[in-house]
Amino acid sequence: MRILVVNPNTTASMTATIADAAMRAANAGTKVDAVTSSMGPVSIEGYYDEAFAVPGLLMEIAKGERSGAQAAIIACFDDTGLDAARALANIPVIGICEAALATTAFIAQRFTIVTTMERSRLPLEHLVHRYGMAGRCKVRAADIPVLSLEDPNSNARDRLRNEIASALRDDKAEAIVLGCAGMADLAARLAAEFAVPVVDGVAAAVKQAEALVSLGLSTAKRGAYASPIAKPYKGLLEAFAPGKLAAS
């Protein structure tokens, strides 16, 4: 099967980290196509960045579906543009936050997401509530910029470790969820260091995607995720009018 993994920010080095995690999680018969958005912010840190990441994300999902992808993964823990992508596509679309929470719920009663910036914490708390996990999951921010995860001279990884230690001690967390796709390469190392399950959303989403494709399931196209109603879009967004994006 073919799974499309879209990094909705425009930093190609982060896509490489995401691609490596996805390919390590995938079955031998799964081809992973990891792509970087061609427009938008270099990192997604808060609501403003998220809004401007959505057009490029939708373009990549439309392109991937036309090229034969059987499922798509949005590799940002904010689940950026997830509802719009599900309305656009006829293949299953999975957000890494939703996949990570669903996966962790099978193995722990209490768990904590450790994310990057404080400004990202409240949006993730909203997602936790939306996905029905508010009674089981807390969210912490290590106060590290996303791109600092790729800088070996930063103290980002030490701050991440400190926040995980606090979650285990103060939240009584039984498992940790890494709240950024840029942390995907750290899961196994942190699990060994702290002796608890550490869930990476990219890997979790790959397994969920494989399951949906194997079961022949896709997003319901009636009600909330019905295909967008045809109408003109004006100005810079003209190319995103319903029907145009999928066909272009």
PDB file of C-alpha atoms in Angstrom:
ATOM      1  CA  MET A   1       0.000   0.000   0.000  1.00  0.00           C
ATOM      2  CA  ARG A   2       1.020   3.647  -0.413  1.00  0.00           C
ATOM      3  CA  ILE A   3       0.768   6.133   2.427  1.00  0.00           C
ATOM      4  CA  LEU A   4       1.325   9.853   1.977  1.00  0.00           C
ATOM      5  CA  VAL A   5       2.900  11.699   4.918  1.00  0.00           C
ATOM      6  CA  VAL A   6       2.671  15.487   4.679  1.00  0.00           C
ATOM      7  CA  ASN A   7       4.794  17.837   6.740  1.00  0.00           C
ATOM      8  CA  PRO A   8       2.607  20.963   6.694  1.00  0.00           C
ATOM      9  CA  ASN A   9       5.513  23.260   7.499  1.00  0.00           C
ATOM     10  CA  THR A  10       8.150  24.110   4.902  1.00  0.00           C
ATOM     11  CA  THR A  11      11.275  22.770   6.652  1.00  0.00           C
ATOM     12  CA  ALA A  12      12.601  19.871   4.571  1.00  0.00           C
ATOM     13  CA  SER A  13      15.021  18.647   7.254  1.00  0.00           C
ATOM     14  CA  MET A  14      12.065  18.052   9.578  1.00  0.00           C
ATOM     15  CA  THR A  15      10.356  16.086   6.810  1.00  0.00           C
ATOM     16  CA  ALA A  16      13.428  13.831   6.701  1.00  0.00           C
ATOM     17  CA  THR A  17      13.070  13.105  10.441  1.00  0.00           C
ATOM     18  CA  ILE A  18       9.361  12.408   9.977  1.00  0.00           C
ATOM     19  CA  ALA A  19       9.985  10.169   6.954  1.00  0.00           C
ATOM     20  CA  ASP A  20      12.525   8.084   8.850  1.00  0.00           C
ATOM     21  CA  ALA A  21      10.096   7.498  11.734  1.00  0.00           C
ATOM     22  CA  ALA A  22       7.277   6.638   9.323  1.00  0.00           C
ATOM     23  CA  MET A  23       9.351   4.158   7.328  1.00  0.00           C
ATOM     24  CA  ARG A  24      10.622   2.429  10.470  1.00  0.00           C
ATOM     25  CA  ALA A  25       7.026   1.943  11.640  1.00  0.00           C
ATOM     26  CA  ALA A  26       5.637   0.804   8.274  1.00  0.00           C
ATOM     27  CA  ASN A  27       5.144  -2.799   7.233  1.00  0.00           C
ATOM     28  CA  ALA A  28       7.479  -4.218   4.585  1.00  0.00           C
ATOM     29  CA  GLY A  29       4.778  -3.897   1.925  1.00  0.00           C
ATOM     30  CA  THR A  30       4.000  -0.243   2.685  1.00  0.00           C
ATOM     31  CA  LYS A  31       5.514   2.549   0.589  1.00  0.00           C
ATOM     32  CA  VAL A  32       5.803   5.842   2.449  1.00  0.00           C
ATOM     33  CA  ASP A  33       5.808   9.058   0.395  1.00  0.00           C
ATOM     34  CA  ALA A  34       6.918  11.896   2.698  1.00  0.00           C
ATOM     35  CA  VAL A  35       6.522  15.402   1.317  1.00  0.00           C
ATOM     36  CA  THR A  36       7.128  18.969   2.505  1.00  0.00           C
ATOM     37  CA  SER A  37       4.539  21.675   1.987  1.00  0.00           C
ATOM     38  CA  SER A  38       5.552  24.109  -0.741  1.00  0.00           C
ATOM     39  CA  MET A  39       4.048  27.153   0.968  1.00  0.00           C
ATOM     40  CA  GLY A  40       3.544  28.435   4.482  1.00  0.00           C
ATOM     41  CA  PRO A  41       5.526  28.807   7.716  1.00  0.00           C
ATOM     42  CA  VAL A  42       8.846  27.099   8.447  1.00  0.00           C
ATOM     43  CA  SER A  43       7.358  25.831  11.706  1.00  0.00           C
ATOM     44  CA  ILE A  44       3.855  25.742  13.166  1.00  0.00           C
ATOM     45  CA  GLU A  45       3.723  27.355  16.585  1.00  0.00           C
ATOM     46  CA  GLY A  46       0.252  28.632  17.369  1.00  0.00           C
ATOM     47  CA  TYR A  47      -3.016  29.410  15.640  1.00  0.00           C
ATOM     48  CA  TYR A  48      -1.671  31.996  13.186  1.00  0.00           C
ATOM     49  CA  ASP A  49       0.991  29.684  11.734  1.00  0.00           C
ATOM     50  CA  GLU A  50      -1.549  26.882  11.599  1.00  0.00           C
ATOM     51  CA  ALA A  51      -4.007  28.897   9.498  1.00  0.00           C
ATOM     52  CA  PHE A  52      -1.399  29.675   6.841  1.00  0.00           C
ATOM     53  CA  ALA A  53      -0.124  26.099   6.745  1.00  0.00           C
ATOM     54  CA  VAL A  54      -3.488  24.709   5.609  1.00  0.00           C
ATOM     55  CA  PRO A  55      -3.473  25.722   1.891  1.00  0.00           C
ATOM     56  CA  GLY A  56      -0.098  24.091   1.197  1.00  0.00           C
ATOM     57  CA  LEU A  57      -1.161  21.003   3.133  1.00  0.00           C
ATOM     58  CA  LEU A  58      -4.344  20.628   1.090  1.00  0.00           C
ATOM     59  CA  MET A  59      -2.391  20.978  -2.154  1.00  0.00           C
ATOM     60  CA  GLU A  60      -0.088  18.117  -1.153  1.00  0.00           C
ATOM     61  CA  ILE A  61      -2.956  15.872  -0.088  1.00  0.00           C
ATOM     62  CA  ALA A  62      -4.804  16.472  -3.364  1.00  0.00           C
ATOM     63  CA  LYS A  63      -1.620  15.796  -5.332  1.00  0.00           C
ATOM     64  CA  GLY A  64      -0.874  12.646  -3.329  1.00  0.00           C
ATOM     65  CA  GLU A  65      -4.351  11.229  -3.817  1.00  0.00           C
ATOM     66  CA  ARG A  66      -4.130  11.828  -7.576  1.00  0.00           C
ATOM     67  CA  SER A  67      -0.791   9.988  -7.574  1.00  0.00           C
ATOM     68  CA  GLY A  68      -2.279   6.897  -5.956  1.00  0.00           C
ATOM     69  CA  ALA A  69      -1.843   7.332  -2.202  1.00  0.00           C
ATOM     70  CA  GLN A  70      -4.310   5.146  -0.298  1.00  0.00           C
ATOM     71  CA  ALA A  71      -4.163   7.126   2.952  1.00  0.00           C
ATOM     72  CA  ALA A  72      -2.700  10.435   4.098  1.00  0.00           C
ATOM     73  CA  ILE A  73      -1.099  11.508   7.376  1.00  0.00           C
ATOM     74  CA  ILE A  74      -0.825  15.098   8.578  1.00  0.00           C
ATOM     75  CA  ALA A  75       2.503  15.225  10.403  1.00  0.00           C
ATOM     76  CA  CYS A  76       1.855  18.118  12.772  1.00  0.00           C
ATOM     77  CA  PHE A  77       0.667  17.486  16.310  1.00  0.00           C
ATOM     78  CA  ASP A  78      -1.883  20.315  16.042  1.00  0.00           C
ATOM     79  CA  ASP A  79      -3.699  18.089  13.507  1.00  0.00           C
ATOM     80  CA  THR A  80      -3.441  21.093  11.220  1.00  0.00           C
ATOM     81  CA  GLY A  81      -6.235  21.297   8.637  1.00  0.00           C
ATOM     82  CA  LEU A  82      -7.483  17.803   9.493  1.00  0.00           C
ATOM     83  CA  ASP A  83     -11.202  18.473   9.028  1.00  0.00           C
ATOM     84  CA  ALA A  84     -10.665  20.346   5.748  1.00  0.00           C
ATOM     85  CA  ALA A  85      -8.427  17.564   4.456  1.00  0.00           C
ATOM     86  CA  ARG A  86     -11.014  14.922   5.287  1.00  0.00           C
ATOM     87  CA  ALA A  87     -13.657  16.898   3.412  1.00  0.00           C
ATOM     88  CA  LEU A  88     -11.326  17.273   0.423  1.00  0.00           C
ATOM     89  CA  ALA A  89      -9.995  13.726   0.127  1.00  0.00           C
ATOM     90  CA  ASN A  90     -11.627  10.423  -0.712  1.00  0.00           C
ATOM     91  CA  ILE A  91      -8.892   8.491   1.117  1.00  0.00           C
ATOM     92  CA  PRO A  92      -8.547   8.280   4.911  1.00  0.00           C
ATOM     93  CA  VAL A  93      -6.692  11.227   6.456  1.00  0.00           C
ATOM     94  CA  ILE A  94      -5.125  10.817   9.894  1.00  0.00           C
ATOM     95  CA  GLY A  95      -3.782  13.440  12.294  1.00  0.00           C
ATOM     96  CA  ILE A  96      -0.839  12.411  14.420  1.00  0.00           C
ATOM     97  CA  CYS A  97      -2.339  13.814  17.638  1.00  0.00           C
ATOM     98  CA  GLU A  98      -5.538  11.797  17.291  1.00  0.00           C
ATOM     99  CA  ALA A  99      -3.559   8.685  16.337  1.00  0.00           C
ATOM    100  CA  ALA A 100      -1.169   9.082  19.272  1.00  0.00           C
ATOM    101  CA  LEU A 101      -3.949   9.551  21.811  1.00  0.00           C
ATOM    102  CA  ALA A 102      -5.948   6.593  20.496  1.00  0.00           C
ATOM    103  CA  THR A 103      -2.852   4.374  20.575  1.00  0.00           C
ATOM    104  CA  THR A 104      -1.756   5.431  24.068  1.00  0.00           C
ATOM    105  CA  ALA A 105      -5.263   4.865  25.436  1.00  0.00           C
ATOM    106  CA  PHE A 106      -4.801   1.142  24.766  1.00  0.00           C
ATOM    107  CA  ILE A 107      -1.760   0.908  27.042  1.00  0.00           C
ATOM    108  CA  ALA A 108      -2.156   3.489  29.824  1.00  0.00           C
ATOM    109  CA  GLN A 109      -4.912   4.998  31.950  1.00  0.00           C
ATOM    110  CA  ARG A 110      -3.031   8.213  32.640  1.00  0.00           C
ATOM    111  CA  PHE A 111      -0.643   9.874  30.229  1.00  0.00           C
ATOM    112  CA  THR A 112       0.896  13.244  29.414  1.00  0.00           C
ATOM    113  CA  ILE A 113       1.635  14.991  26.138  1.00  0.00           C
ATOM    114  CA  VAL A 114       4.913  16.892  26.231  1.00  0.00           C
ATOM    115  CA  THR A 115       4.956  19.529  23.508  1.00  0.00           C
ATOM    116  CA  THR A 116       7.210  22.399  22.483  1.00  0.00           C
ATOM    117  CA  MET A 117       5.981  25.938  23.182  1.00  0.00           C
ATOM    118  CA  GLU A 118       3.550  27.179  25.823  1.00  0.00           C
ATOM    119  CA  ARG A 119       1.458  28.743  23.043  1.00  0.00           C
ATOM    120  CA  SER A 120       0.889  25.214  21.693  1.00  0.00           C
ATOM    121  CA  ARG A 121      -0.326  23.806  25.000  1.00  0.00           C
ATOM    122  CA  LEU A 122      -3.869  25.224  24.974  1.00  0.00           C
ATOM    123  CA  PRO A 123      -4.604  24.173  21.358  1.00  0.00           C
ATOM    124  CA  LEU A 124      -3.517  20.647  22.292  1.00  0.00           C
ATOM    125  CA  GLU A 125      -5.698  20.704  25.394  1.00  0.00           C
ATOM    126  CA  HIS A 126      -8.611  21.546  23.091  1.00  0.00           C
ATOM    127  CA  LEU A 127      -7.742  18.539  20.919  1.00  0.00           C
ATOM    128  CA  VAL A 128      -7.485  16.285  23.972  1.00  0.00           C
ATOM    129  CA  HIS A 129     -10.997  17.384  24.942  1.00  0.00           C
ATOM    130  CA  ARG A 130     -12.288  16.926  21.391  1.00  0.00           C
ATOM    131  CA  TYR A 131     -10.913  13.389  21.230  1.00  0.00           C
ATOM    132  CA  GLY A 132     -12.533  12.437  24.535  1.00  0.00           C
ATOM    133  CA  MET A 133      -9.308  12.072  26.527  1.00  0.00           C
ATOM    134  CA  ALA A 134      -9.581  15.034  28.920  1.00  0.00           C
ATOM    135  CA  GLY A 135     -10.051  12.796  31.947  1.00  0.00           C
ATOM    136  CA  ARG A 136      -6.906  10.790  31.175  1.00  0.00           C
ATOM    137  CA  CYS A 137      -4.414  13.097  29.487  1.00  0.00           C
ATOM    138  CA  LYS A 138      -2.547  16.223  30.562  1.00  0.00           C
ATOM    139  CA  VAL A 139      -0.500  18.541  28.351  1.00  0.00           C
ATOM    140  CA  ARG A 140       2.862  20.074  29.237  1.00  0.00           C
ATOM    141  CA  ALA A 141       5.096  22.454  27.280  1.00  0.00           C
ATOM    142  CA  ALA A 142       8.878  22.250  27.517  1.00  0.00           C
ATOM    143  CA  ASP A 143       9.166  25.827  26.197  1.00  0.00           C
ATOM    144  CA  ILE A 144      11.388  24.924  23.262  1.00  0.00           C
ATOM    145  CA  PRO A 145      11.016  26.326  19.726  1.00  0.00           C
ATOM    146  CA  VAL A 146      10.249  23.614  17.186  1.00  0.00           C
ATOM    147  CA  LEU A 147      13.333  24.230  15.068  1.00  0.00           C
ATOM    148  CA  SER A 148      15.629  24.036  18.118  1.00  0.00           C
ATOM    149  CA  LEU A 149      14.996  20.274  18.137  1.00  0.00           C
ATOM    150  CA  GLU A 150      17.273  20.093  15.098  1.00  0.00           C
ATOM    151  CA  ASP A 151      20.024  22.239  16.625  1.00  0.00           C
ATOM    152  CA  PRO A 152      22.623  20.093  18.420  1.00  0.00           C
ATOM    153  CA  ASN A 153      23.897  23.194  20.219  1.00  0.00           C
ATOM    154  CA  SER A 154      20.533  23.970  21.817  1.00  0.00           C
ATOM    155  CA  ASN A 155      19.375  22.590  25.158  1.00  0.00           C
ATOM    156  CA  ALA A 156      16.039  21.518  23.670  1.00  0.00           C
ATOM    157  CA  ARG A 157      16.444  17.822  24.364  1.00  0.00           C
ATOM    158  CA  ASP A 158      17.501  18.404  27.967  1.00  0.00           C
ATOM    159  CA  ARG A 159      14.437  20.589  28.531  1.00  0.00           C
ATOM    160  CA  LEU A 160      12.272  17.906  26.969  1.00  0.00           C
ATOM    161  CA  ARG A 161      13.754  15.303  29.319  1.00  0.00           C
ATOM    162  CA  ASN A 162      13.161  17.560  32.326  1.00  0.00           C
ATOM    163  CA  GLU A 163       9.515  18.014  31.382  1.00  0.00           C
ATOM    164  CA  ILE A 164       9.047  14.260  30.943  1.00  0.00           C
ATOM    165  CA  ALA A 165      10.536  13.694  34.394  1.00  0.00           C
ATOM    166  CA  SER A 166       8.088  16.246  35.841  1.00  0.00           C
ATOM    167  CA  ALA A 167       5.155  14.544  34.089  1.00  0.00           C
ATOM    168  CA  LEU A 168       6.080  11.169  35.529  1.00  0.00           C
ATOM    169  CA  ARG A 169       6.560  12.610  39.008  1.00  0.00           C
ATOM    170  CA  ASP A 170       3.797  15.213  39.267  1.00  0.00           C
ATOM    171  CA  ASP A 171       1.130  13.978  36.833  1.00  0.00           C
ATOM    172  CA  LYS A 172       1.648  10.338  37.776  1.00  0.00           C
ATOM    173  CA  ALA A 173       1.789   9.666  34.029  1.00  0.00           C
ATOM    174  CA  GLU A 174       2.054   6.027  33.014  1.00  0.00           C
ATOM    175  CA  ALA A 175       3.088   6.881  29.449  1.00  0.00           C
ATOM    176  CA  ILE A 176       4.385   9.900  27.536  1.00  0.00           C
ATOM    177  CA  VAL A 177       3.165  11.215  24.189  1.00  0.00           C
ATOM    178  CA  LEU A 178       5.617  13.315  22.184  1.00  0.00           C
ATOM    179  CA  GLY A 179       3.695  16.414  21.118  1.00  0.00           C
ATOM    180  CA  CYS A 180       5.618  17.390  17.991  1.00  0.00           C
ATOM    181  CA  ALA A 181       6.435  15.560  14.758  1.00  0.00           C
ATOM    182  CA  GLY A 182       9.979  16.903  15.066  1.00  0.00           C
ATOM    183  CA  MET A 183      10.453  14.667  18.121  1.00  0.00           C
ATOM    184  CA  ALA A 184       9.726  11.496  16.154  1.00  0.00           C
ATOM    185  CA  ASP A 185      13.310  10.249  16.262  1.00  0.00           C
ATOM    186  CA  LEU A 186      13.489  10.447  20.068  1.00  0.00           C
ATOM    187  CA  ALA A 187      10.753   8.009  21.101  1.00  0.00           C
ATOM    188  CA  ALA A 188      12.759   4.791  21.470  1.00  0.00           C
ATOM    189  CA  ARG A 189      15.647   6.510  23.261  1.00  0.00           C
ATOM    190  CA  LEU A 190      13.338   8.258  25.742  1.00  0.00           C
ATOM    191  CA  ALA A 191      11.349   5.073  26.374  1.00  0.00           C
ATOM    192  CA  ALA A 192      14.549   3.277  27.325  1.00  0.00           C
ATOM    193  CA  GLU A 193      15.780   6.174  29.460  1.00  0.00           C
ATOM    194  CA  PHE A 194      12.577   6.616  31.469  1.00  0.00           C
ATOM    195  CA  ALA A 195      11.355   2.992  31.388  1.00  0.00           C
ATOM    196  CA  VAL A 196       7.830   3.958  30.295  1.00  0.00           C
ATOM    197  CA  PRO A 197       6.025   3.761  26.943  1.00  0.00           C
ATOM    198  CA  VAL A 198       6.788   6.820  24.801  1.00  0.00           C
ATOM    199  CA  VAL A 199       4.430   7.243  21.855  1.00  0.00           C
ATOM    200  CA  ASP A 200       5.384   9.084  18.674  1.00  0.00           C
ATOM    201  CA  GLY A 201       2.360  10.262  16.707  1.00  0.00           C
ATOM    202  CA  VAL A 202       3.982   9.696  13.310  1.00  0.00           C
ATOM    203  CA  ALA A 203       4.544   5.993  13.971  1.00  0.00           C
ATOM    204  CA  ALA A 204       1.081   5.640  15.541  1.00  0.00           C
ATOM    205  CA  ALA A 205      -0.530   7.289  12.519  1.00  0.00           C
ATOM    206  CA  VAL A 206       1.261   4.960  10.098  1.00  0.00           C
ATOM    207  CA  LYS A 207      -0.117   1.906  11.892  1.00  0.00           C
ATOM    208  CA  GLN A 208      -3.622   3.424  11.973  1.00  0.00           C
ATOM    209  CA  ALA A 209      -3.387   4.215   8.259  1.00  0.00           C
ATOM    210  CA  GLU A 210      -2.294   0.672   7.436  1.00  0.00           C
ATOM    211  CA  ALA A 211      -5.203  -0.709   9.458  1.00  0.00           C
ATOM    212  CA  LEU A 212      -7.795   1.477   7.702  1.00  0.00           C
ATOM    213  CA  VAL A 213      -6.484   0.639   4.241  1.00  0.00           C
ATOM    214  CA  SER A 214      -6.359  -3.080   5.073  1.00  0.00           C
ATOM    215  CA  LEU A 215      -9.954  -2.936   6.303  1.00  0.00           C
ATOM    216  CA  GLY A 216     -11.079  -1.070   3.182  1.00  0.00           C
ATOM    217  CA  LEU A 217     -12.323   1.883   5.249  1.00  0.00           C
ATOM    218  CA  SER A 218     -12.267   5.550   4.354  1.00  0.00           C
ATOM    219  CA  THR A 219     -13.785   8.796   5.589  1.00  0.00           C
ATOM    220  CA  ALA A 220     -17.575   9.020   5.469  1.00  0.00           C
ATOM    221  CA  LYS A 221     -18.573  11.399   2.679  1.00  0.00           C
ATOM    222  CA  ARG A 222     -21.943  12.404   4.047  1.00  0.00           C
ATOM    223  CA  GLY A 223     -22.576  14.964   6.751  1.00  0.00           C
ATOM    224  CA  ALA A 224     -19.544  16.725   8.223  1.00  0.00           C
ATOM    225  CA  TYR A 225     -16.995  15.380   5.728  1.00  0.00           C
ATOM    226  CA  ALA A 226     -19.138  15.608   2.603  1.00  0.00           C
ATOM    227  CA  SER A 227     -17.246  16.962  -0.384  1.00  0.00           C
ATOM    228  CA  PRO A 228     -17.186  20.793  -0.461  1.00  0.00           C
ATOM    229  CA  ILE A 229     -20.016  22.524  -2.314  1.00  0.00           C
ATOM    230  CA  ALA A 230     -18.916  23.891  -5.704  1.00  0.00           C
ATOM    231  CA  LYS A 231     -18.559  27.657  -5.691  1.00  0.00           C
ATOM    232  CA  PRO A 232     -16.053  30.234  -6.925  1.00  0.00           C
ATOM    233  CA  TYR A 233     -13.188  31.380  -4.693  1.00  0.00           C
ATOM    234  CA  LYS A 234     -11.710  34.828  -5.317  1.00  0.00           C
ATOM    235  CA  GLY A 235      -8.274  36.393  -5.295  1.00  0.00           C
ATOM    236  CA  LEU A 236      -5.211  34.433  -4.189  1.00  0.00           C
ATOM    237  CA  LEU A 237      -7.398  31.468  -3.183  1.00  0.00           C
ATOM    238  CA  GLU A 238      -9.033  31.009  -6.593  1.00  0.00           C
ATOM    239  CA  ALA A 239      -7.112  27.760  -7.195  1.00  0.00           C
ATOM    240  CA  PHE A 240      -8.575  26.277  -3.993  1.00  0.00           C
ATOM    241  CA  ALA A 241     -12.192  26.433  -5.141  1.00  0.00           C
ATOM    242  CA  PRO A 242     -13.977  23.086  -4.634  1.00  0.00           C
ATOM    243  CA  GLY A 243     -13.260  20.802  -7.581  1.00  0.00           C
ATOM    244  CA  LYS A 244     -10.307  22.808  -8.871  1.00  0.00           C
ATOM    245  CA  LEU A 245      -7.757  21.621  -6.309  1.00  0.00           C
ATOM    246  CA  ALA A 246      -8.590  17.953  -6.631  1.00  0.00           C
ATOM    247  CA  ALA A 247      -8.472  18.149 -10.435  1.00  0.00           C
ATOM    248  CA  SER A 248      -5.364  20.300 -10.903  1.00  0.00           C
TER     249      SER A 248
END
